[in-house]
Amino acid sequence: MARNIEIKARIDDFSALYAKIALLAEGVPDIIDQDDTFFVCPHGRLKLRTLAGSRGELIFYQRPDKAGPKTSFYALSVTEDPDGLRQTLSLAYGTAGRVIKQRTLFRLGQTRLHLDRVSGLGDFLEFEVELDELQTEAEGIAIAEELLERLNIERQELVDLAYVDLLKLKAHPHSAR
């Protein structure tokens, strides 16, 4: 499975961070509307991401829920029938939640920087340092930590949960995590 080092942080000023990242990043960003449906999955997370038109990606991943840099292992399959696949997976496994967001995607070397506007939650920065086969997790974490420093992201802004979990927590604030 592929792997990356991820960090997610809540942000207050989307425009200011956009300007900061634009100075560092390579090229112009992509704006991507994403509709993620999560399915019940006992060994990680399984989501179907619907993109523009009839394109989608089925993504399985395993990642610990903790703030700061964390390793994510993932597998991705492309589909040309995301609506049909969503219906089939919903019937087979049941849905665990849905996340709708607009993602502004920047690239910086081996890192994907996402400025996410998440419906019902607000604005976030998420970045993923894509590791090659020979790179250690420690090397990826060092890249992530350097980016945190360059972007002046404070530790208290880091988020330990996935968007789908944050939405569930918001809907049911007294339930246990």
JSON list of C-alpha atoms in Angstrom, two decimals:
[
{"chain": "A", "resi": 1, "resn": "MET", "atom": "CA", "xyz": [0.00, 0.00, 0.00]},
{"chain": "A", "resi": 2, "resn": "ALA", "atom": "CA", "xyz": [1.06, 3.58, -0.60]},
{"chain": "A", "resi": 3, "resn": "ARG", "atom": "CA", "xyz": [1.81, 5.75, 2.43]},
{"chain": "A", "resi": 4, "resn": "ASN", "atom": "CA", "xyz": [2.14, 9.36, 3.40]},
{"chain": "A", "resi": 5, "resn": "ILE", "atom": "CA", "xyz": [2.59, 11.55, 6.45]},
{"chain": "A", "resi": 6, "resn": "GLU", "atom": "CA", "xyz": [-0.48, 13.67, 7.19]},
{"chain": "A", "resi": 7, "resn": "ILE", "atom": "CA", "xyz": [-1.20, 16.71, 9.31]},
{"chain": "A", "resi": 8, "resn": "LYS", "atom": "CA", "xyz": [-4.51, 18.52, 9.70]},
{"chain": "A", "resi": 9, "resn": "ALA", "atom": "CA", "xyz": [-5.08, 21.89, 11.37]},
{"chain": "A", "resi": 10, "resn": "ARG", "atom": "CA", "xyz": [-8.05, 24.16, 11.89]},
{"chain": "A", "resi": 11, "resn": "ILE", "atom": "CA", "xyz": [-7.46, 27.59, 10.35]},
{"chain": "A", "resi": 12, "resn": "ASP", "atom": "CA", "xyz": [-9.00, 30.97, 11.08]},
{"chain": "A", "resi": 13, "resn": "ASP", "atom": "CA", "xyz": [-7.91, 33.02, 8.07]},
{"chain": "A", "resi": 14, "resn": "PHE", "atom": "CA", "xyz": [-8.26, 31.11, 4.79]},
{"chain": "A", "resi": 15, "resn": "SER", "atom": "CA", "xyz": [-7.13, 34.04, 2.63]},
{"chain": "A", "resi": 16, "resn": "ALA", "atom": "CA", "xyz": [-3.98, 34.74, 4.63]},
{"chain": "A", "resi": 17, "resn": "LEU", "atom": "CA", "xyz": [-2.90, 31.10, 4.59]},
{"chain": "A", "resi": 18, "resn": "TYR", "atom": "CA", "xyz": [-3.74, 30.83, 0.88]},
{"chain": "A", "resi": 19, "resn": "ALA", "atom": "CA", "xyz": [-1.38, 33.75, 0.19]},
{"chain": "A", "resi": 20, "resn": "LYS", "atom": "CA", "xyz": [1.38, 32.19, 2.31]},
{"chain": "A", "resi": 21, "resn": "ILE", "atom": "CA", "xyz": [1.10, 28.80, 0.62]},
{"chain": "A", "resi": 22, "resn": "ALA", "atom": "CA", "xyz": [0.88, 30.35, -2.86]},
{"chain": "A", "resi": 23, "resn": "LEU", "atom": "CA", "xyz": [4.33, 31.89, -2.31]},
{"chain": "A", "resi": 24, "resn": "LEU", "atom": "CA", "xyz": [5.83, 28.48, -1.49]},
{"chain": "A", "resi": 25, "resn": "ALA", "atom": "CA", "xyz": [3.92, 26.21, -3.86]},
{"chain": "A", "resi": 26, "resn": "GLU", "atom": "CA", "xyz": [4.67, 25.15, -7.41]},
{"chain": "A", "resi": 27, "resn": "GLY", "atom": "CA", "xyz": [2.24, 26.47, -9.99]},
{"chain": "A", "resi": 28, "resn": "VAL", "atom": "CA", "xyz": [-1.37, 27.44, -9.57]},
{"chain": "A", "resi": 29, "resn": "PRO", "atom": "CA", "xyz": [-3.67, 25.42, -7.31]},
{"chain": "A", "resi": 30, "resn": "ASP", "atom": "CA", "xyz": [-6.46, 23.11, -8.43]},
{"chain": "A", "resi": 31, "resn": "ILE", "atom": "CA", "xyz": [-9.95, 23.76, -7.03]},
{"chain": "A", "resi": 32, "resn": "ILE", "atom": "CA", "xyz": [-11.72, 20.43, -6.46]},
{"chain": "A", "resi": 33, "resn": "ASP", "atom": "CA", "xyz": [-15.27, 19.84, -5.23]},
{"chain": "A", "resi": 34, "resn": "GLN", "atom": "CA", "xyz": [-15.34, 16.59, -3.27]},
{"chain": "A", "resi": 35, "resn": "ASP", "atom": "CA", "xyz": [-18.21, 14.57, -1.90]},
{"chain": "A", "resi": 36, "resn": "ASP", "atom": "CA", "xyz": [-16.95, 11.76, 0.35]},
{"chain": "A", "resi": 37, "resn": "THR", "atom": "CA", "xyz": [-19.23, 8.97, 1.54]},
{"chain": "A", "resi": 38, "resn": "PHE", "atom": "CA", "xyz": [-17.78, 6.82, 4.32]},
{"chain": "A", "resi": 39, "resn": "PHE", "atom": "CA", "xyz": [-18.83, 3.21, 4.78]},
{"chain": "A", "resi": 40, "resn": "VAL", "atom": "CA", "xyz": [-18.79, 0.98, 7.84]},
{"chain": "A", "resi": 41, "resn": "CYS", "atom": "CA", "xyz": [-15.34, -0.63, 7.84]},
{"chain": "A", "resi": 42, "resn": "PRO", "atom": "CA", "xyz": [-13.90, -2.51, 10.82]},
{"chain": "A", "resi": 43, "resn": "HIS", "atom": "CA", "xyz": [-10.22, -2.43, 9.74]},
{"chain": "A", "resi": 44, "resn": "GLY", "atom": "CA", "xyz": [-9.70, 1.22, 8.82]},
{"chain": "A", "resi": 45, "resn": "ARG", "atom": "CA", "xyz": [-11.73, 3.65, 6.76]},
{"chain": "A", "resi": 46, "resn": "LEU", "atom": "CA", "xyz": [-13.40, 3.17, 3.40]},
{"chain": "A", "resi": 47, "resn": "LYS", "atom": "CA", "xyz": [-14.67, 6.18, 1.48]},
{"chain": "A", "resi": 48, "resn": "LEU", "atom": "CA", "xyz": [-15.97, 6.85, -1.97]},
{"chain": "A", "resi": 49, "resn": "ARG", "atom": "CA", "xyz": [-14.92, 10.26, -3.22]},
{"chain": "A", "resi": 50, "resn": "THR", "atom": "CA", "xyz": [-17.10, 11.67, -5.98]},
{"chain": "A", "resi": 51, "resn": "LEU", "atom": "CA", "xyz": [-15.36, 14.27, -8.11]},
{"chain": "A", "resi": 52, "resn": "ALA", "atom": "CA", "xyz": [-16.64, 16.41, -10.98]},
{"chain": "A", "resi": 53, "resn": "GLY", "atom": "CA", "xyz": [-18.71, 14.61, -13.54]},
{"chain": "A", "resi": 54, "resn": "SER", "atom": "CA", "xyz": [-18.81, 10.85, -13.35]},
{"chain": "A", "resi": 55, "resn": "ARG", "atom": "CA", "xyz": [-15.40, 10.32, -11.79]},
{"chain": "A", "resi": 56, "resn": "GLY", "atom": "CA", "xyz": [-14.78, 8.85, -8.42]},
{"chain": "A", "resi": 57, "resn": "GLU", "atom": "CA", "xyz": [-12.17, 7.19, -6.24]},
{"chain": "A", "resi": 58, "resn": "LEU", "atom": "CA", "xyz": [-12.69, 4.40, -3.74]},
{"chain": "A", "resi": 59, "resn": "ILE", "atom": "CA", "xyz": [-10.11, 4.90, -1.00]},
{"chain": "A", "resi": 60, "resn": "PHE", "atom": "CA", "xyz": [-9.27, 2.56, 1.85]},
{"chain": "A", "resi": 61, "resn": "TYR", "atom": "CA", "xyz": [-6.91, 3.92, 4.51]},
{"chain": "A", "resi": 62, "resn": "GLN", "atom": "CA", "xyz": [-5.53, 3.23, 7.95]},
{"chain": "A", "resi": 63, "resn": "ARG", "atom": "CA", "xyz": [-4.31, 6.14, 10.08]},
{"chain": "A", "resi": 64, "resn": "PRO", "atom": "CA", "xyz": [-4.18, 6.74, 13.82]},
{"chain": "A", "resi": 65, "resn": "ASP", "atom": "CA", "xyz": [-6.37, 9.49, 15.32]},
{"chain": "A", "resi": 66, "resn": "LYS", "atom": "CA", "xyz": [-3.76, 11.80, 16.81]},
{"chain": "A", "resi": 67, "resn": "ALA", "atom": "CA", "xyz": [-2.73, 15.40, 16.40]},
{"chain": "A", "resi": 68, "resn": "GLY", "atom": "CA", "xyz": [0.48, 16.12, 14.56]},
{"chain": "A", "resi": 69, "resn": "PRO", "atom": "CA", "xyz": [2.27, 14.14, 11.86]},
{"chain": "A", "resi": 70, "resn": "LYS", "atom": "CA", "xyz": [0.90, 10.62, 11.41]},
{"chain": "A", "resi": 71, "resn": "THR", "atom": "CA", "xyz": [1.47, 7.86, 8.90]},
{"chain": "A", "resi": 72, "resn": "SER", "atom": "CA", "xyz": [-1.40, 6.90, 6.65]},
{"chain": "A", "resi": 73, "resn": "PHE", "atom": "CA", "xyz": [-1.43, 3.70, 4.57]},
{"chain": "A", "resi": 74, "resn": "TYR", "atom": "CA", "xyz": [-3.86, 3.76, 1.68]},
{"chain": "A", "resi": 75, "resn": "ALA", "atom": "CA", "xyz": [-5.09, 2.04, -1.46]},
{"chain": "A", "resi": 76, "resn": "LEU", "atom": "CA", "xyz": [-7.06, 3.82, -4.19]},
{"chain": "A", "resi": 77, "resn": "SER", "atom": "CA", "xyz": [-9.21, 2.56, -7.07]},
{"chain": "A", "resi": 78, "resn": "VAL", "atom": "CA", "xyz": [-10.72, 4.81, -9.74]},
{"chain": "A", "resi": 79, "resn": "THR", "atom": "CA", "xyz": [-14.35, 4.40, -10.83]},
{"chain": "A", "resi": 80, "resn": "GLU", "atom": "CA", "xyz": [-16.39, 5.86, -13.66]},
{"chain": "A", "resi": 81, "resn": "ASP", "atom": "CA", "xyz": [-19.65, 5.03, -11.83]},
{"chain": "A", "resi": 82, "resn": "PRO", "atom": "CA", "xyz": [-19.40, 6.59, -8.37]},
{"chain": "A", "resi": 83, "resn": "ASP", "atom": "CA", "xyz": [-23.19, 6.82, -7.90]},
{"chain": "A", "resi": 84, "resn": "GLY", "atom": "CA", "xyz": [-23.71, 3.13, -8.66]},
{"chain": "A", "resi": 85, "resn": "LEU", "atom": "CA", "xyz": [-20.76, 2.15, -6.50]},
{"chain": "A", "resi": 86, "resn": "ARG", "atom": "CA", "xyz": [-22.05, 4.31, -3.62]},
{"chain": "A", "resi": 87, "resn": "GLN", "atom": "CA", "xyz": [-25.44, 2.60, -3.81]},
{"chain": "A", "resi": 88, "resn": "THR", "atom": "CA", "xyz": [-23.89, -0.88, -3.87]},
{"chain": "A", "resi": 89, "resn": "LEU", "atom": "CA", "xyz": [-21.48, -0.19, -0.99]},
{"chain": "A", "resi": 90, "resn": "SER", "atom": "CA", "xyz": [-24.24, 1.46, 1.06]},
{"chain": "A", "resi": 91, "resn": "LEU", "atom": "CA", "xyz": [-26.42, -1.63, 0.68]},
{"chain": "A", "resi": 92, "resn": "ALA", "atom": "CA", "xyz": [-23.53, -4.00, 1.45]},
{"chain": "A", "resi": 93, "resn": "TYR", "atom": "CA", "xyz": [-21.84, -2.20, 4.35]},
{"chain": "A", "resi": 94, "resn": "GLY", "atom": "CA", "xyz": [-23.97, 0.75, 5.48]},
{"chain": "A", "resi": 95, "resn": "THR", "atom": "CA", "xyz": [-22.85, 4.35, 5.51]},
{"chain": "A", "resi": 96, "resn": "ALA", "atom": "CA", "xyz": [-20.85, 5.88, 8.34]},
{"chain": "A", "resi": 97, "resn": "GLY", "atom": "CA", "xyz": [-21.07, 9.53, 7.25]},
{"chain": "A", "resi": 98, "resn": "ARG", "atom": "CA", "xyz": [-20.63, 12.04, 4.49]},
{"chain": "A", "resi": 99, "resn": "VAL", "atom": "CA", "xyz": [-18.23, 14.96, 4.05]},
{"chain": "A", "resi": 100, "resn": "ILE", "atom": "CA", "xyz": [-18.69, 17.64, 1.40]},
{"chain": "A", "resi": 101, "resn": "LYS", "atom": "CA", "xyz": [-15.84, 20.05, 0.83]},
{"chain": "A", "resi": 102, "resn": "GLN", "atom": "CA", "xyz": [-14.13, 22.32, -1.61]},
{"chain": "A", "resi": 103, "resn": "ARG", "atom": "CA", "xyz": [-10.42, 21.61, -1.71]},
{"chain": "A", "resi": 104, "resn": "THR", "atom": "CA", "xyz": [-7.77, 24.00, -2.95]},
{"chain": "A", "resi": 105, "resn": "LEU", "atom": "CA", "xyz": [-4.82, 21.76, -3.83]},
{"chain": "A", "resi": 106, "resn": "PHE", "atom": "CA", "xyz": [-1.27, 23.09, -3.96]},
{"chain": "A", "resi": 107, "resn": "ARG", "atom": "CA", "xyz": [1.90, 21.06, -4.59]},
{"chain": "A", "resi": 108, "resn": "LEU", "atom": "CA", "xyz": [5.28, 21.59, -2.98]},
{"chain": "A", "resi": 109, "resn": "GLY", "atom": "CA", "xyz": [7.80, 18.92, -3.90]},
{"chain": "A", "resi": 110, "resn": "GLN", "atom": "CA", "xyz": [6.46, 15.60, -2.62]},
{"chain": "A", "resi": 111, "resn": "THR", "atom": "CA", "xyz": [3.78, 17.31, -0.52]},
{"chain": "A", "resi": 112, "resn": "ARG", "atom": "CA", "xyz": [0.14, 17.97, -1.35]},
{"chain": "A", "resi": 113, "resn": "LEU", "atom": "CA", "xyz": [-1.17, 20.98, 0.57]},
{"chain": "A", "resi": 114, "resn": "HIS", "atom": "CA", "xyz": [-4.96, 21.17, 0.87]},
{"chain": "A", "resi": 115, "resn": "LEU", "atom": "CA", "xyz": [-6.92, 24.20, 1.97]},
{"chain": "A", "resi": 116, "resn": "ASP", "atom": "CA", "xyz": [-10.30, 22.66, 2.70]},
{"chain": "A", "resi": 117, "resn": "ARG", "atom": "CA", "xyz": [-13.64, 24.40, 3.15]},
{"chain": "A", "resi": 118, "resn": "VAL", "atom": "CA", "xyz": [-15.70, 21.69, 4.82]},
{"chain": "A", "resi": 119, "resn": "SER", "atom": "CA", "xyz": [-19.49, 22.05, 4.88]},
{"chain": "A", "resi": 120, "resn": "GLY", "atom": "CA", "xyz": [-20.69, 22.27, 8.47]},
{"chain": "A", "resi": 121, "resn": "LEU", "atom": "CA", "xyz": [-17.17, 22.51, 9.95]},
{"chain": "A", "resi": 122, "resn": "GLY", "atom": "CA", "xyz": [-15.22, 25.44, 8.52]},
{"chain": "A", "resi": 123, "resn": "ASP", "atom": "CA", "xyz": [-11.74, 25.84, 7.10]},
{"chain": "A", "resi": 124, "resn": "PHE", "atom": "CA", "xyz": [-8.77, 23.52, 7.50]},
{"chain": "A", "resi": 125, "resn": "LEU", "atom": "CA", "xyz": [-5.25, 22.95, 6.24]},
{"chain": "A", "resi": 126, "resn": "GLU", "atom": "CA", "xyz": [-4.33, 19.37, 5.52]},
{"chain": "A", "resi": 127, "resn": "PHE", "atom": "CA", "xyz": [-1.11, 18.27, 4.00]},
{"chain": "A", "resi": 128, "resn": "GLU", "atom": "CA", "xyz": [0.23, 14.94, 2.92]},
{"chain": "A", "resi": 129, "resn": "VAL", "atom": "CA", "xyz": [3.92, 14.21, 2.45]},
{"chain": "A", "resi": 130, "resn": "GLU", "atom": "CA", "xyz": [3.97, 11.38, -0.10]},
{"chain": "A", "resi": 131, "resn": "LEU", "atom": "CA", "xyz": [6.66, 8.87, 0.85]},
{"chain": "A", "resi": 132, "resn": "ASP", "atom": "CA", "xyz": [8.50, 6.83, -1.75]},
{"chain": "A", "resi": 133, "resn": "GLU", "atom": "CA", "xyz": [9.40, 3.20, -1.09]},
{"chain": "A", "resi": 134, "resn": "LEU", "atom": "CA", "xyz": [12.84, 4.04, 0.33]},
{"chain": "A", "resi": 135, "resn": "GLN", "atom": "CA", "xyz": [11.85, 6.95, 2.56]},
{"chain": "A", "resi": 136, "resn": "THR", "atom": "CA", "xyz": [11.39, 6.42, 6.26]},
{"chain": "A", "resi": 137, "resn": "GLU", "atom": "CA", "xyz": [8.49, 7.77, 8.27]},
{"chain": "A", "resi": 138, "resn": "ALA", "atom": "CA", "xyz": [11.00, 9.90, 10.17]},
{"chain": "A", "resi": 139, "resn": "GLU", "atom": "CA", "xyz": [12.04, 11.63, 6.93]},
{"chain": "A", "resi": 140, "resn": "GLY", "atom": "CA", "xyz": [8.42, 12.38, 6.08]},
{"chain": "A", "resi": 141, "resn": "ILE", "atom": "CA", "xyz": [7.72, 13.65, 9.59]},
{"chain": "A", "resi": 142, "resn": "ALA", "atom": "CA", "xyz": [10.73, 15.99, 9.35]},
{"chain": "A", "resi": 143, "resn": "ILE", "atom": "CA", "xyz": [9.34, 17.45, 6.10]},
{"chain": "A", "resi": 144, "resn": "ALA", "atom": "CA", "xyz": [5.91, 17.87, 7.72]},
{"chain": "A", "resi": 145, "resn": "GLU", "atom": "CA", "xyz": [7.35, 19.50, 10.84]},
{"chain": "A", "resi": 146, "resn": "GLU", "atom": "CA", "xyz": [9.35, 21.94, 8.71]},
{"chain": "A", "resi": 147, "resn": "LEU", "atom": "CA", "xyz": [6.19, 22.92, 6.81]},
{"chain": "A", "resi": 148, "resn": "LEU", "atom": "CA", "xyz": [4.32, 23.48, 10.08]},
{"chain": "A", "resi": 149, "resn": "GLU", "atom": "CA", "xyz": [7.06, 25.87, 11.11]},
{"chain": "A", "resi": 150, "resn": "ARG", "atom": "CA", "xyz": [7.24, 27.66, 7.73]},
{"chain": "A", "resi": 151, "resn": "LEU", "atom": "CA", "xyz": [3.46, 28.19, 7.76]},
{"chain": "A", "resi": 152, "resn": "ASN", "atom": "CA", "xyz": [3.41, 29.25, 11.44]},
{"chain": "A", "resi": 153, "resn": "ILE", "atom": "CA", "xyz": [0.88, 26.57, 12.40]},
{"chain": "A", "resi": 154, "resn": "GLU", "atom": "CA", "xyz": [0.66, 26.28, 16.18]},
{"chain": "A", "resi": 155, "resn": "ARG", "atom": "CA", "xyz": [0.31, 22.89, 17.92]},
{"chain": "A", "resi": 156, "resn": "GLN", "atom": "CA", "xyz": [-3.04, 23.87, 19.46]},
{"chain": "A", "resi": 157, "resn": "GLU", "atom": "CA", "xyz": [-4.46, 24.27, 15.93]},
{"chain": "A", "resi": 158, "resn": "LEU", "atom": "CA", "xyz": [-3.74, 20.64, 15.02]},
{"chain": "A", "resi": 159, "resn": "VAL", "atom": "CA", "xyz": [-6.69, 18.28, 14.68]},
{"chain": "A", "resi": 160, "resn": "ASP", "atom": "CA", "xyz": [-6.58, 14.61, 15.58]},
{"chain": "A", "resi": 161, "resn": "LEU", "atom": "CA", "xyz": [-9.82, 13.44, 13.96]},
{"chain": "A", "resi": 162, "resn": "ALA", "atom": "CA", "xyz": [-11.05, 12.90, 10.42]},
{"chain": "A", "resi": 163, "resn": "TYR", "atom": "CA", "xyz": [-13.65, 15.36, 9.08]},
{"chain": "A", "resi": 164, "resn": "VAL", "atom": "CA", "xyz": [-16.34, 12.67, 9.25]},
{"chain": "A", "resi": 165, "resn": "ASP", "atom": "CA", "xyz": [-15.62, 12.21, 12.98]},
{"chain": "A", "resi": 166, "resn": "LEU", "atom": "CA", "xyz": [-15.63, 15.96, 13.61]},
{"chain": "A", "resi": 167, "resn": "LEU", "atom": "CA", "xyz": [-19.05, 16.19, 11.95]},
{"chain": "A", "resi": 168, "resn": "LYS", "atom": "CA", "xyz": [-20.37, 13.32, 14.10]},
{"chain": "A", "resi": 169, "resn": "LEU", "atom": "CA", "xyz": [-18.97, 14.99, 17.23]},
{"chain": "A", "resi": 170, "resn": "LYS", "atom": "CA", "xyz": [-20.59, 18.27, 16.26]},
{"chain": "A", "resi": 171, "resn": "ALA", "atom": "CA", "xyz": [-23.96, 16.53, 15.74]},
{"chain": "A", "resi": 172, "resn": "HIS", "atom": "CA", "xyz": [-23.65, 14.58, 19.01]},
{"chain": "A", "resi": 173, "resn": "PRO", "atom": "CA", "xyz": [-21.30, 16.58, 21.29]},
{"chain": "A", "resi": 174, "resn": "HIS", "atom": "CA", "xyz": [-21.84, 14.39, 24.35]},
{"chain": "A", "resi": 175, "resn": "SER", "atom": "CA", "xyz": [-21.05, 11.08, 22.70]},
{"chain": "A", "resi": 176, "resn": "ALA", "atom": "CA", "xyz": [-17.72, 9.38, 23.39]},
{"chain": "A", "resi": 177, "resn": "ARG", "atom": "CA", "xyz": [-15.04, 9.43, 20.70]}
]
